[in-house]
CSV table of C-alpha atoms in Angstrom, one decimal:
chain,number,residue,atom,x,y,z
A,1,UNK,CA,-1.5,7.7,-17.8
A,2,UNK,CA,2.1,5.8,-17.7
A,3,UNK,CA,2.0,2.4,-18.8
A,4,UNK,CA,0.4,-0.9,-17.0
A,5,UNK,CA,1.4,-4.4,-16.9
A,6,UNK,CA,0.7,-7.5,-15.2
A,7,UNK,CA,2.4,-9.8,-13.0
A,8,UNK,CA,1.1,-13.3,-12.6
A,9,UNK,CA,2.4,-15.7,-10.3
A,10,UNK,CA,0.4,-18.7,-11.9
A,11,UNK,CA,-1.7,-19.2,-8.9
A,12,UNK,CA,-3.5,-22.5,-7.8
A,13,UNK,CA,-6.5,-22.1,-6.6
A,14,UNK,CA,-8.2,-25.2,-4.2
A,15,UNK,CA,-9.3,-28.0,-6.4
A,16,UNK,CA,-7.3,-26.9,-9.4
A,17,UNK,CA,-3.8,-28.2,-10.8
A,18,UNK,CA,-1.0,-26.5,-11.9
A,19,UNK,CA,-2.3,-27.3,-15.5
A,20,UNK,CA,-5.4,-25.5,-14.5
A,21,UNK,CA,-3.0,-22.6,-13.6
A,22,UNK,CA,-0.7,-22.6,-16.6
A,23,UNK,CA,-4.3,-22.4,-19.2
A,24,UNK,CA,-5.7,-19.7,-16.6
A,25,UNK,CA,-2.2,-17.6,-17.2
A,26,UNK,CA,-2.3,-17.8,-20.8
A,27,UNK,CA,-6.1,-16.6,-20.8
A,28,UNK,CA,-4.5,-13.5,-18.3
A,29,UNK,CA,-1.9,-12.6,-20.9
A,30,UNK,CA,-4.2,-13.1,-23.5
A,31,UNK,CA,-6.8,-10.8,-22.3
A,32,UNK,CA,-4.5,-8.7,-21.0
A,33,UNK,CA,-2.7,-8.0,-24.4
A,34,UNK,CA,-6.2,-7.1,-25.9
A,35,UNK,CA,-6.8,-5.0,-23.1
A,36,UNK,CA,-3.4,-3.1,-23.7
A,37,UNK,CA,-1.3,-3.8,-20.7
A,38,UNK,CA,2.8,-3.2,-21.9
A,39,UNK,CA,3.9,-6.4,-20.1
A,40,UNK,CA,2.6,-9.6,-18.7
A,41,UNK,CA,5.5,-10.9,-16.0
A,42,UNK,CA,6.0,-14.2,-14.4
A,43,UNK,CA,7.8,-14.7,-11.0
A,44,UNK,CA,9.4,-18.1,-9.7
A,45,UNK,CA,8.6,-19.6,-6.4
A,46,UNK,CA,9.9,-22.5,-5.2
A,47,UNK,CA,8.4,-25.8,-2.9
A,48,UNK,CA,4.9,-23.4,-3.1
A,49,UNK,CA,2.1,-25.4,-3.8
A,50,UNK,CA,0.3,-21.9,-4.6
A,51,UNK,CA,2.5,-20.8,-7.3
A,52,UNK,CA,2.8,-23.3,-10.3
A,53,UNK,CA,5.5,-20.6,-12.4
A,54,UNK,CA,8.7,-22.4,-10.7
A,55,UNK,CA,10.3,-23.3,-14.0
A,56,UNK,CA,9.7,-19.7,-15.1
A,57,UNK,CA,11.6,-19.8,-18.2
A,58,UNK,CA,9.3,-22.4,-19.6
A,59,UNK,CA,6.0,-20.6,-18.6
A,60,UNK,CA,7.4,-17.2,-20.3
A,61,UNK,CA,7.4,-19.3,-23.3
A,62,UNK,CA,4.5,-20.9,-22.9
A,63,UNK,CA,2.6,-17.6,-22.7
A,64,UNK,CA,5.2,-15.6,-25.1
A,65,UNK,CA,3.8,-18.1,-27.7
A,66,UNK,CA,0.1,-18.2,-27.3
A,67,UNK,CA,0.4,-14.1,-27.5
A,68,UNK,CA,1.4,-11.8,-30.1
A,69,UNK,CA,2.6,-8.4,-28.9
A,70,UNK,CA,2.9,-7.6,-25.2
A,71,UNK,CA,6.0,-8.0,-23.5
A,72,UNK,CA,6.5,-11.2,-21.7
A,73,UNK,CA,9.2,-12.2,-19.1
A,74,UNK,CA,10.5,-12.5,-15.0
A,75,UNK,CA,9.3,-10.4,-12.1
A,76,UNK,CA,11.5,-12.3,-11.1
A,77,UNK,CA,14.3,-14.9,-11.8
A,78,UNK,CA,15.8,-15.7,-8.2
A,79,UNK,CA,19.5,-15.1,-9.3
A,80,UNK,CA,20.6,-17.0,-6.4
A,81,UNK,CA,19.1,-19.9,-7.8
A,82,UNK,CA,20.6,-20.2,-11.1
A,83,UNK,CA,24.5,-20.3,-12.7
A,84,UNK,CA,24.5,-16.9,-15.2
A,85,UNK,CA,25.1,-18.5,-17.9
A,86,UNK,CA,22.0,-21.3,-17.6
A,87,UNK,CA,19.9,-18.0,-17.2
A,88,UNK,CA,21.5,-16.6,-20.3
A,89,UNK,CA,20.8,-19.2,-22.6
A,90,UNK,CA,17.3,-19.8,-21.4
A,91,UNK,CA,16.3,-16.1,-22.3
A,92,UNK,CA,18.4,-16.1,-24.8
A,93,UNK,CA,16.8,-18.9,-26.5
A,94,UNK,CA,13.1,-17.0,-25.7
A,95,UNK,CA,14.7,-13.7,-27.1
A,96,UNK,CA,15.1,-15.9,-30.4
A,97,UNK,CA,12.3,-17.4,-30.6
A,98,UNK,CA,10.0,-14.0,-29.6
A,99,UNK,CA,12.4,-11.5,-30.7
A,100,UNK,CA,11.8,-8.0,-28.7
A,101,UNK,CA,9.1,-9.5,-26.4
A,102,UNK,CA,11.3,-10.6,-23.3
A,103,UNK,CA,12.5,-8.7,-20.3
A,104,UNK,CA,14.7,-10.5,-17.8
A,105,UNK,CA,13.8,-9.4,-14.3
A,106,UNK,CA,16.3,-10.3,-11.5
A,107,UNK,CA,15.8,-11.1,-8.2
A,108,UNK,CA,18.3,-11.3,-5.1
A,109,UNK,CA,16.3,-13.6,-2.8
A,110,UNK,CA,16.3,-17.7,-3.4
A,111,UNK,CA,12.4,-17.1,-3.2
A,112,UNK,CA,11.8,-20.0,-1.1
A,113,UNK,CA,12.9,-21.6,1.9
A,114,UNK,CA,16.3,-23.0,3.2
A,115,UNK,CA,15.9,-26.4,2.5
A,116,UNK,CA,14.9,-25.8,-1.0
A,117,UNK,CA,17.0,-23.4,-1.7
A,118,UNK,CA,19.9,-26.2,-1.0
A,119,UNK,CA,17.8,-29.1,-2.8
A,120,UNK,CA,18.2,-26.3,-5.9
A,121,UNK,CA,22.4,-27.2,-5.7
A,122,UNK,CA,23.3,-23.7,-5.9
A,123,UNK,CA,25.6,-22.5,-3.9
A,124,UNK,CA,25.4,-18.6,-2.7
A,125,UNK,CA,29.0,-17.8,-3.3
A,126,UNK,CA,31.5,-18.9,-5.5
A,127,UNK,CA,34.4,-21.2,-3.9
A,128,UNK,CA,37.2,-19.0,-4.3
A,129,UNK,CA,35.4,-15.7,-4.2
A,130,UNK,CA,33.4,-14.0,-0.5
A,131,UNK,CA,31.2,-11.9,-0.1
A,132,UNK,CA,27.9,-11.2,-1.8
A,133,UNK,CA,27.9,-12.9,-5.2
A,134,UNK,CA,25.0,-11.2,-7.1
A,135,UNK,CA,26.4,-7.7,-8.0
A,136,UNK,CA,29.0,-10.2,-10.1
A,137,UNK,CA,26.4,-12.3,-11.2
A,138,UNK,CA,24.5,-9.9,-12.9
A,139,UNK,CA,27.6,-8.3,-14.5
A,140,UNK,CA,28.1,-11.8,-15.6
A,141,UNK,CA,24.8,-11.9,-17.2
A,142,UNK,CA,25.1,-8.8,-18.8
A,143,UNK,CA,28.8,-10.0,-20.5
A,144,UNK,CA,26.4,-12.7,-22.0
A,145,UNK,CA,24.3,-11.3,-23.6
A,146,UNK,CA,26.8,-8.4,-25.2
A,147,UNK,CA,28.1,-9.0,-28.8
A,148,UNK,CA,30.7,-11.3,-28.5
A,149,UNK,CA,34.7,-10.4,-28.1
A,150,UNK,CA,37.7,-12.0,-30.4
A,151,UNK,CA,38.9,-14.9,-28.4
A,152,UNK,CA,36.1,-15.2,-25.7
A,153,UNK,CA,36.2,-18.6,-23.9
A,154,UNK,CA,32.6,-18.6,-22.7
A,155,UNK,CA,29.4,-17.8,-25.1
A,156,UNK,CA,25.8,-18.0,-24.1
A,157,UNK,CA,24.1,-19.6,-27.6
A,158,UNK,CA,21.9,-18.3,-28.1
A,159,UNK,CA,22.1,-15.3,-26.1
A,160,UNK,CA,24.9,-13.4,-27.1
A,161,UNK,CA,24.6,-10.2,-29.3
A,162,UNK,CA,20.7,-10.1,-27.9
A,163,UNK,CA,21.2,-7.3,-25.0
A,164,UNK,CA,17.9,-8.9,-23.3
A,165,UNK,CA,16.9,-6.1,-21.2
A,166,UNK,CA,17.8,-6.6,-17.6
A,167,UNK,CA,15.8,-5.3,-14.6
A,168,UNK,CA,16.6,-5.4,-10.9
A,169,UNK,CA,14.0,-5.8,-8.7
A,170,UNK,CA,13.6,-5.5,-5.1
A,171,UNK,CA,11.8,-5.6,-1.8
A,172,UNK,CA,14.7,-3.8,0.2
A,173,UNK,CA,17.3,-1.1,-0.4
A,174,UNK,CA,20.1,-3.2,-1.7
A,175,UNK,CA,18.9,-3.5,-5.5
A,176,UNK,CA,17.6,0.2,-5.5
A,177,UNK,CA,21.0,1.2,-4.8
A,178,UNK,CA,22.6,-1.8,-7.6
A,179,UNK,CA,20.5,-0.7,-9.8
A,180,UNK,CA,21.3,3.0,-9.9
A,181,UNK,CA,25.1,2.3,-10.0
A,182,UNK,CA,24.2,-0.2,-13.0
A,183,UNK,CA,22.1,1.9,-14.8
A,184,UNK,CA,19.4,-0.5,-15.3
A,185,UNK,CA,15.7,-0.3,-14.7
A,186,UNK,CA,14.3,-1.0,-11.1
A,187,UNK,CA,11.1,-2.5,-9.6
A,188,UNK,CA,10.1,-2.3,-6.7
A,189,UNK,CA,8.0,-5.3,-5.0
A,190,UNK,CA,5.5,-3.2,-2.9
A,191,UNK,CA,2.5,-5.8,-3.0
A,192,UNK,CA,4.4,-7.6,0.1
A,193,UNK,CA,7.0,-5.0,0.9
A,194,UNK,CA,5.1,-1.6,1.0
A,195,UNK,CA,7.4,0.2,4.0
A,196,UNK,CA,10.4,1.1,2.0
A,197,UNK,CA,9.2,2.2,-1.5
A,198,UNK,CA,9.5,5.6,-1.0
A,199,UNK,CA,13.2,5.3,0.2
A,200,UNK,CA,14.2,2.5,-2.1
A,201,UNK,CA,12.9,4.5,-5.3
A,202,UNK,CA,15.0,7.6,-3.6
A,203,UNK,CA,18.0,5.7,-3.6
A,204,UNK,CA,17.1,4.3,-6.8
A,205,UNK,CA,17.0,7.4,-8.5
A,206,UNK,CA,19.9,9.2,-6.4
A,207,UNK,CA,22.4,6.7,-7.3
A,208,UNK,CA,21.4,6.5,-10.9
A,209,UNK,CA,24.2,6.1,-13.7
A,210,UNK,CA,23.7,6.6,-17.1
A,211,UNK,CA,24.7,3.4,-18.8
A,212,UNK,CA,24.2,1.5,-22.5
A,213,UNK,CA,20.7,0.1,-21.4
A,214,UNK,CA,19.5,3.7,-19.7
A,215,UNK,CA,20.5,6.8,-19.9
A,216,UNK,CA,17.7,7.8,-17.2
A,217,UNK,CA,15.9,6.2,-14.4
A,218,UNK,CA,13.3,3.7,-15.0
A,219,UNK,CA,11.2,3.4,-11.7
A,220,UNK,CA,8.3,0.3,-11.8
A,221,UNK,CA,5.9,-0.3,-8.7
A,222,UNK,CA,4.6,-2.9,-8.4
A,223,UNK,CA,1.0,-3.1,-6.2
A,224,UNK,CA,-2.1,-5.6,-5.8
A,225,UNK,CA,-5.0,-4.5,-7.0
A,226,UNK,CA,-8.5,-6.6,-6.5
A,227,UNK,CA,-11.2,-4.7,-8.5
A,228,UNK,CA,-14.9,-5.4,-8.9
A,229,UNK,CA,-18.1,-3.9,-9.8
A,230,UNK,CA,-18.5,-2.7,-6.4
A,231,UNK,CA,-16.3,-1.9,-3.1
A,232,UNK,CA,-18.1,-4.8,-0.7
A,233,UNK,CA,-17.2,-7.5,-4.1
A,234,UNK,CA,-13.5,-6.8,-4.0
A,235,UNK,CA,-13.2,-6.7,-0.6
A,236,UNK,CA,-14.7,-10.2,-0.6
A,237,UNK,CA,-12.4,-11.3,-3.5
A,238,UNK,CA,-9.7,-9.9,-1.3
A,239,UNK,CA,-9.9,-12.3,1.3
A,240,UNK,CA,-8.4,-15.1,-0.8
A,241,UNK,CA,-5.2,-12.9,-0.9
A,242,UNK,CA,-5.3,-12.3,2.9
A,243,UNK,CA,-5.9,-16.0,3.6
A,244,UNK,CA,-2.8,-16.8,1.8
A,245,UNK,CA,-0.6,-14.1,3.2
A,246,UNK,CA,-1.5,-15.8,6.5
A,247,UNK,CA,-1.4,-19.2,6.0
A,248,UNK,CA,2.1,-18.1,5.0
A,249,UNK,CA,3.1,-16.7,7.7
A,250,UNK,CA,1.9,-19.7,9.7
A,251,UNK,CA,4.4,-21.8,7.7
A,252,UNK,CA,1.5,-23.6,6.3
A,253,UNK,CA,1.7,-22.6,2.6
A,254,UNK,CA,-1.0,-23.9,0.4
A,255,UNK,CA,-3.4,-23.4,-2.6
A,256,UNK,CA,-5.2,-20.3,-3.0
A,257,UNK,CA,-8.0,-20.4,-0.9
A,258,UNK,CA,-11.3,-19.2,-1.8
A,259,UNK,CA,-12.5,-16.2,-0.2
A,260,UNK,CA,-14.5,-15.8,2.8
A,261,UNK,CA,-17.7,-13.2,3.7
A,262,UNK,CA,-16.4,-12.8,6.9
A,263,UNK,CA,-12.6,-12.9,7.4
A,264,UNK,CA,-12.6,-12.4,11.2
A,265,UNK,CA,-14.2,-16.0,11.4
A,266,UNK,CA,-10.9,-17.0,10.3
A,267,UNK,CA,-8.4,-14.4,11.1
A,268,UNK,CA,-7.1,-13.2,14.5
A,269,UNK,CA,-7.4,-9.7,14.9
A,270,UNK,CA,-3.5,-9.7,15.1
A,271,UNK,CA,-3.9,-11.3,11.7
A,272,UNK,CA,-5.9,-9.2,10.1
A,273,UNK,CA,-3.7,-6.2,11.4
A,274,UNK,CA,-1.1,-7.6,9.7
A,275,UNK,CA,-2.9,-7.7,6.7
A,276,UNK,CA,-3.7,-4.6,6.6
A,277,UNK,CA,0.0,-3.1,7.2
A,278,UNK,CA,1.1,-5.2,4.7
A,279,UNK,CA,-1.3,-4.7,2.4
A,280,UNK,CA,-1.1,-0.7,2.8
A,281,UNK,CA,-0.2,0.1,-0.5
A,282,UNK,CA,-2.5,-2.5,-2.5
A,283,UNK,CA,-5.6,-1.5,-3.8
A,284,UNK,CA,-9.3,-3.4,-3.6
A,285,UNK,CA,-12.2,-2.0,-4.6
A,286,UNK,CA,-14.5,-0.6,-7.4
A,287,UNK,CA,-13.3,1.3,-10.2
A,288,UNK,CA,-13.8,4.3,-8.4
A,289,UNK,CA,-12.1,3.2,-5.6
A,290,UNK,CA,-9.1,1.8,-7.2
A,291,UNK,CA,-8.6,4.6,-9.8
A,292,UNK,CA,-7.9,7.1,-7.0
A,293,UNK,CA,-5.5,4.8,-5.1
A,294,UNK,CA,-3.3,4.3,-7.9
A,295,UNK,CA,-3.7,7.9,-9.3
A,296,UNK,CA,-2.2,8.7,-5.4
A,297,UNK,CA,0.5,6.1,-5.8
A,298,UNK,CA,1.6,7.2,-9.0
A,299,UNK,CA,1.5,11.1,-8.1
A,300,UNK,CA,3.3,10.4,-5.1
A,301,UNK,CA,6.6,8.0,-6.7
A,302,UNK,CA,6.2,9.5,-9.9
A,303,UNK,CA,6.7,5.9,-11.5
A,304,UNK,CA,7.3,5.4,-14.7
A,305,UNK,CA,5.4,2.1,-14.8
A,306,UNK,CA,2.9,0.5,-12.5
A,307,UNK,CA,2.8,-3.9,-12.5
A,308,UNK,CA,-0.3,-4.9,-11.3
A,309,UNK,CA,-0.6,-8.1,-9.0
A,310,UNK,CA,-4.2,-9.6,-8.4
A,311,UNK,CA,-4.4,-12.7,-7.1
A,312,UNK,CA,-8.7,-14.2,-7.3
A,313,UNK,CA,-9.8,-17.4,-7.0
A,314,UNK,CA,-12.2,-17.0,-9.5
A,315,UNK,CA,-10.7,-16.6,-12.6
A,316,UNK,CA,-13.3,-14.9,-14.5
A,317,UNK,CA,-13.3,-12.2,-11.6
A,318,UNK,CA,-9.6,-12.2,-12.3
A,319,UNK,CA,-10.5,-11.2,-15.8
A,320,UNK,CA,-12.8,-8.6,-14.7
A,321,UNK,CA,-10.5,-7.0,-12.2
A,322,UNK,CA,-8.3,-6.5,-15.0
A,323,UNK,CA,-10.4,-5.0,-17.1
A,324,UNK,CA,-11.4,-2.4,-14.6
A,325,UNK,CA,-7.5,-1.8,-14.2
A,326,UNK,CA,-7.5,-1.1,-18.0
A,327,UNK,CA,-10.3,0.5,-17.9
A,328,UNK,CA,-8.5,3.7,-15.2
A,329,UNK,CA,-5.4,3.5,-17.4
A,330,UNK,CA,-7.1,4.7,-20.3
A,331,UNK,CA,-9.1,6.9,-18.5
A,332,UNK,CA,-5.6,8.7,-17.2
């Protein structure tokens, strides 16, 4: 089967701290490493009292260096957060320090909320430029980290002459399409945007370039999966996922809850609709269950790579969900 990996958003769970997360994520990438997944990626959130991985850079390291050999990195850096070149000497100072381990995945959204977004001091355009700044920004990035030219006034160091690998990611069409014309690999965020896959990897692969990172498409979905030893477990492990989702939605944003026998004693059936629309393309079950939903998915997109998502208040049913994951991956 094509290759696995993990993405982790450094959940915190009720009663916990974000140093409680940051220990849990490292155990993730630790057994995840053993169990043979390619990557293990982190994703920053902002004013999220759920998601401890906001300074992702520093967590990438933080995991990078309690691991060995699986890839570690962004699913993703919010671009629109960040000036290029900060971004470039962060990764390029984890590409030194763990060098070919770290990926550099690129997102378009801020990945939090207005407010934040302008208590983050980035502006979303450059003063003397319009229009949308990140197709410049990532060529930006990219100038970084290529080997350096005779008289160049601006230098990521470290960073230059490392070619970190760049990824685009996405939960719309706009990065499919980027990321064709760039050449660079594309993932696609279909744990909380499932509608458009189909037509995003389309455009994706339609549009694709060759270019000096790719000659051909690289296509990564990315999908929850909840796993357990049986169907009615997972399902109950699930609810901790829906709960968020909701909560979320409700503009009340807070710890991961724990999960709930009965989610219709706290979910509206319009709720729980929308759960199940948006969770359409996720996968929760036993092995069984799970191994033929993701032998679908991957028949159907014909990814190259699948990035598994699987947030569980109980971390060592975490664990075990992974396992199970690994477990269908070698089975093929």
């Amino acid at each position: 089967m094509i290759p696995f990996s993990v993405l982790d958003l450094a959940p915190v769970t009720e009663g916990s701290t974000p140093a409680d997360a940051f220990r849990n994520s490292l155990s993730l990438a630790q057994h995840a490493e053993a169990l043979g997944f390619k990557r293990f990626w982190l994703a920053e959130h902002h004013n999220m009292p759920g998601i401890a991985s906001a300074a992702t850079a520093v967590v990438i390291g933080h995991v990078a260096a309690g691991t060995k050999t699986i890839r570690v990195g962004s699913g993703g850096v919010m671009l629109p957060n960040h000036a290029p070149l900060v971004i470039a000497e962060q990764f390029g100072t984890l590409a030194s320090l763990f060098p070919g381990r770290i990926d550099l995945g690129l997102g378009r959204a801020p990945g939090t909320d207005p407010r934040t977004m302008h208590a983050l001091r980035r502006s979303l355009a450059h003063p003397s430029e319009r229009g949308d700044p990140f197709p410049r920004d990532v060529l930006e990035l990219q100038r970084y980290f290529a080997d350096s030219e005779p008289g160049q006034a601006i230098r990521a160091v470290p960073g230059e002459g490392l070619h970190v690998p760049i990824w685009l990611l996405g939960s719309s069409l706009y990065s499919a399409e980027l990321a064709g014309k760039l050449g660079l690999p594309f993932a696609f965020a279909s744990h909380f945007a499932p509608d458009l896959l189909m037509e995003a990897l389309a455009i994706y692969r339609r549009s694709f370039t060759p270019s000096a990172e790719r000659q051909v498409p690289h296509a990564m979905v990315a999908t929850n999966v909840i796993a357990a030893d049986t169907d009615a477990e997972a399902q109950r492990l699930a609810t901790s996922l829906m709960l968020a989702f909701v909560r979320l939605r409700r503009g009340q944003p807070g710890k991961l809850p724990p999960p709930v026998d009965d989610p219709t004693s706290v979910l509206s059936p319009a709720e729980l609709a929308g759960m199940r629309s948006l969770l359409k393309r996720s996968f929760v079950g036993s092995r069984a269950t799970v191994g033929r939903g993701l032998r679908e998915l991957i028949a159907e997109t014909q990814a190259d790579e699948v990035m598994v998502a699987g947030q569980v208040f109980d971390h060592a049913a975490r664990l075990r969900s992974y396992e199970i994951v690994a477990d269908i991956a070698r089975a093929g």
